[in-house]
RNA sequence: GGCCGGAUGGCAGAGUGGUCAUGCAGCGGACUGCAACUCCGUUAACGCCGGUUCGAUUCCGACUCCGGCCUCCA
């Protein structure tokens, strides 16, 4: 029995799909005007794991995640770069995909782009206008009439009149109500635009998601997810648009992941305190980033720092060390570890508990190595297969341990040459030289590990 | 001001009405030429004040503090 925390109700609920055995999930993707930062990575990884586990439970999942490829910031950035919006967005989409594959994500089933859904967007706006949920203001822009939707605010527990009182927004003159938001925006000269009944222009941010999600998954679907900062106004507006246009309930389960923080502040573009995925991958193996995300539950805020990355690296090394040298078997009997792992995941995807089960499995595995190699092989296989649900432990253990951090320095050949020299010194009982080599490598961040089978190394 | 979330051992991070989280660090031991890995044992926590209860870190209420959203933002 899968339980999901639903933002709409503020509670964990038993998950029940609309059509038995099938799940439709839409996740808000990125606006592609810049490289992904760690906050984006958190959302992408969270929903990747959620999608993996939903499939693992046997559901036929359709996972759709959009790409916002037309927007004010894209236009502005393209102008600054003196390039077309299309060339900018194409570059950023390629970069995003590259980052994401490095982080170990599986790509969504479908990644619709806003620019590919112009007709659907226009049609939806027309419907809203016809039904009285939208109007064209004096500026020519088309707005959603928030006051016409009685349930406006239901996702965020807000009331329209209270929002008016606390509104800090500069109210645009052509809006009837401060909470009204743009559906269609008139193009300024030189801006990329599409023809519409209201003139050449481009869609507002929220309408594209309503149009893409309902066209890809139907008017009513199971799960809608996104980052914590999309709850309001984006998702509130999506509900208002979609339910007004289709006359049906829009989404059953709303899911939002937690923020990534830096120095106790949210990482965000507007604060400028963000680190890109590329920044981090220059220093750490990508799986370290993934482990950091997985080590806490997807809804909790996560603190990002060199220290938290380092701790993630050390923890991951323990998992990989257990797998080192282990042969895997073609089939194994699932133990209680699998039962407990799955139980944790079924409880609103509690990856923190699931990971703790992996560590308990590792202790059992390490114990079995000497006494019961067959049991160890079975446990190692079980570990790999559970970790795969989190997208972890997919690398060769030796490779990971040697490359958990990325540093300029000694080449593998140089390290091996020193190890060979040291092995000979040890054979000759020349421990002074042996220790000298250990210290020399240690000072360069290389740690040596002696065992009966020989000497291996790890980067610190 | 409104809405939402949080406060757990040295750090990170789960969870539970009464016996274990887990990882790192610490301490004692085994193993080891040294070191590491690994194993065994071990120390240590539930913001504050009330209430409910035989018993609360866990439920309820007040308080304090922190974060998020209310403006583009995963």
mmCIF file with all atom_site columns, C-alpha atoms in Angstrom, chain A residues 1 22 31 45 48 51 61 67 98 108 112 149 156 167 207 214 248 278 292 317 338 349 400 417 430 433 451:
data_model
loop_
_atom_site.group_PDB
_atom_site.id
_atom_site.type_symbol
_atom_site.label_atom_id
_atom_site.label_alt_id
_atom_site.label_comp_id
_atom_site.label_asym_id
_atom_site.label_entity_id
_atom_site.label_seq_id
_atom_site.pdbx_PDB_ins_code
_atom_site.Cartn_x
_atom_site.Cartn_y
_atom_site.Cartn_z
_atom_site.occupancy
_atom_site.B_iso_or_equiv
_atom_site.pdbx_formal_charge
_atom_site.auth_seq_id
_atom_site.auth_comp_id
_atom_site.auth_asym_id
_atom_site.auth_atom_id
_atom_site.pdbx_PDB_model_num
ATOM 1  C CA . UNK A 1 1   ? 0.000   0.000  0.000   1.00 0.00 ? 1   UNK A CA 1
ATOM 2  C CA . UNK A 1 22  ? -1.998  2.995  -14.463 1.00 0.00 ? 22  UNK A CA 1
ATOM 3  C CA . UNK A 1 31  ? 12.858  27.149 -17.758 1.00 0.00 ? 31  UNK A CA 1
ATOM 4  C CA . UNK A 1 45  ? 16.281  13.306 -8.781  1.00 0.00 ? 45  UNK A CA 1
ATOM 5  C CA . UNK A 1 48  ? 13.132  10.183 -10.877 1.00 0.00 ? 48  UNK A CA 1
ATOM 6  C CA . UNK A 1 51  ? 8.905   7.290  -10.891 1.00 0.00 ? 51  UNK A CA 1
ATOM 7  C CA . UNK A 1 61  ? 3.474   4.901  -15.374 1.00 0.00 ? 61  UNK A CA 1
ATOM 8  C CA . UNK A 1 67  ? 10.338  22.176 -20.753 1.00 0.00 ? 67  UNK A CA 1
ATOM 9  C CA . UNK A 1 98  ? 23.766  15.834 -20.107 1.00 0.00 ? 98  UNK A CA 1
ATOM 10 C CA . UNK A 1 108 ? 10.825  11.043 -18.439 1.00 0.00 ? 108 UNK A CA 1
ATOM 11 C CA . UNK A 1 112 ? 6.816   18.451 -24.102 1.00 0.00 ? 112 UNK A CA 1
ATOM 12 C CA . UNK A 1 149 ? -12.988 30.551 -9.880  1.00 0.00 ? 149 UNK A CA 1
ATOM 13 C CA . UNK A 1 156 ? -2.319  27.017 -0.629  1.00 0.00 ? 156 UNK A CA 1
ATOM 14 C CA . UNK A 1 167 ? -0.683  42.224 -2.052  1.00 0.00 ? 167 UNK A CA 1
ATOM 15 C CA . UNK A 1 207 ? -1.125  28.267 -19.002 1.00 0.00 ? 207 UNK A CA 1
ATOM 16 C CA . UNK A 1 214 ? -4.102  17.929 -19.909 1.00 0.00 ? 214 UNK A CA 1
ATOM 17 C CA . UNK A 1 248 ? -13.297 18.544 -14.231 1.00 0.00 ? 248 UNK A CA 1
ATOM 18 C CA . UNK A 1 278 ? 28.425  21.503 -13.337 1.00 0.00 ? 278 UNK A CA 1
ATOM 19 C CA . UNK A 1 292 ? 23.148  13.614 -0.773  1.00 0.00 ? 292 UNK A CA 1
ATOM 20 C CA . UNK A 1 317 ? 32.168  4.740  0.020   1.00 0.00 ? 317 UNK A CA 1
ATOM 21 C CA . UNK A 1 338 ? 13.986  -5.964 0.914   1.00 0.00 ? 338 UNK A CA 1
ATOM 22 C CA . UNK A 1 349 ? 9.112   7.464  -0.555  1.00 0.00 ? 349 UNK A CA 1
ATOM 23 C CA . UNK A 1 400 ? 33.885  4.784  -7.850  1.00 0.00 ? 400 UNK A CA 1
ATOM 24 C CA . UNK A 1 417 ? 53.958  2.760  -10.199 1.00 0.00 ? 417 UNK A CA 1
ATOM 25 C CA . UNK A 1 430 ? 61.828  -2.153 3.834   1.00 0.00 ? 430 UNK A CA 1
ATOM 26 C CA . UNK A 1 433 ? 60.376  3.163  2.272   1.00 0.00 ? 433 UNK A CA 1
ATOM 27 C CA . UNK A 1 451 ? 44.715  -6.595 1.862   1.00 0.00 ? 451 UNK A CA 1
#
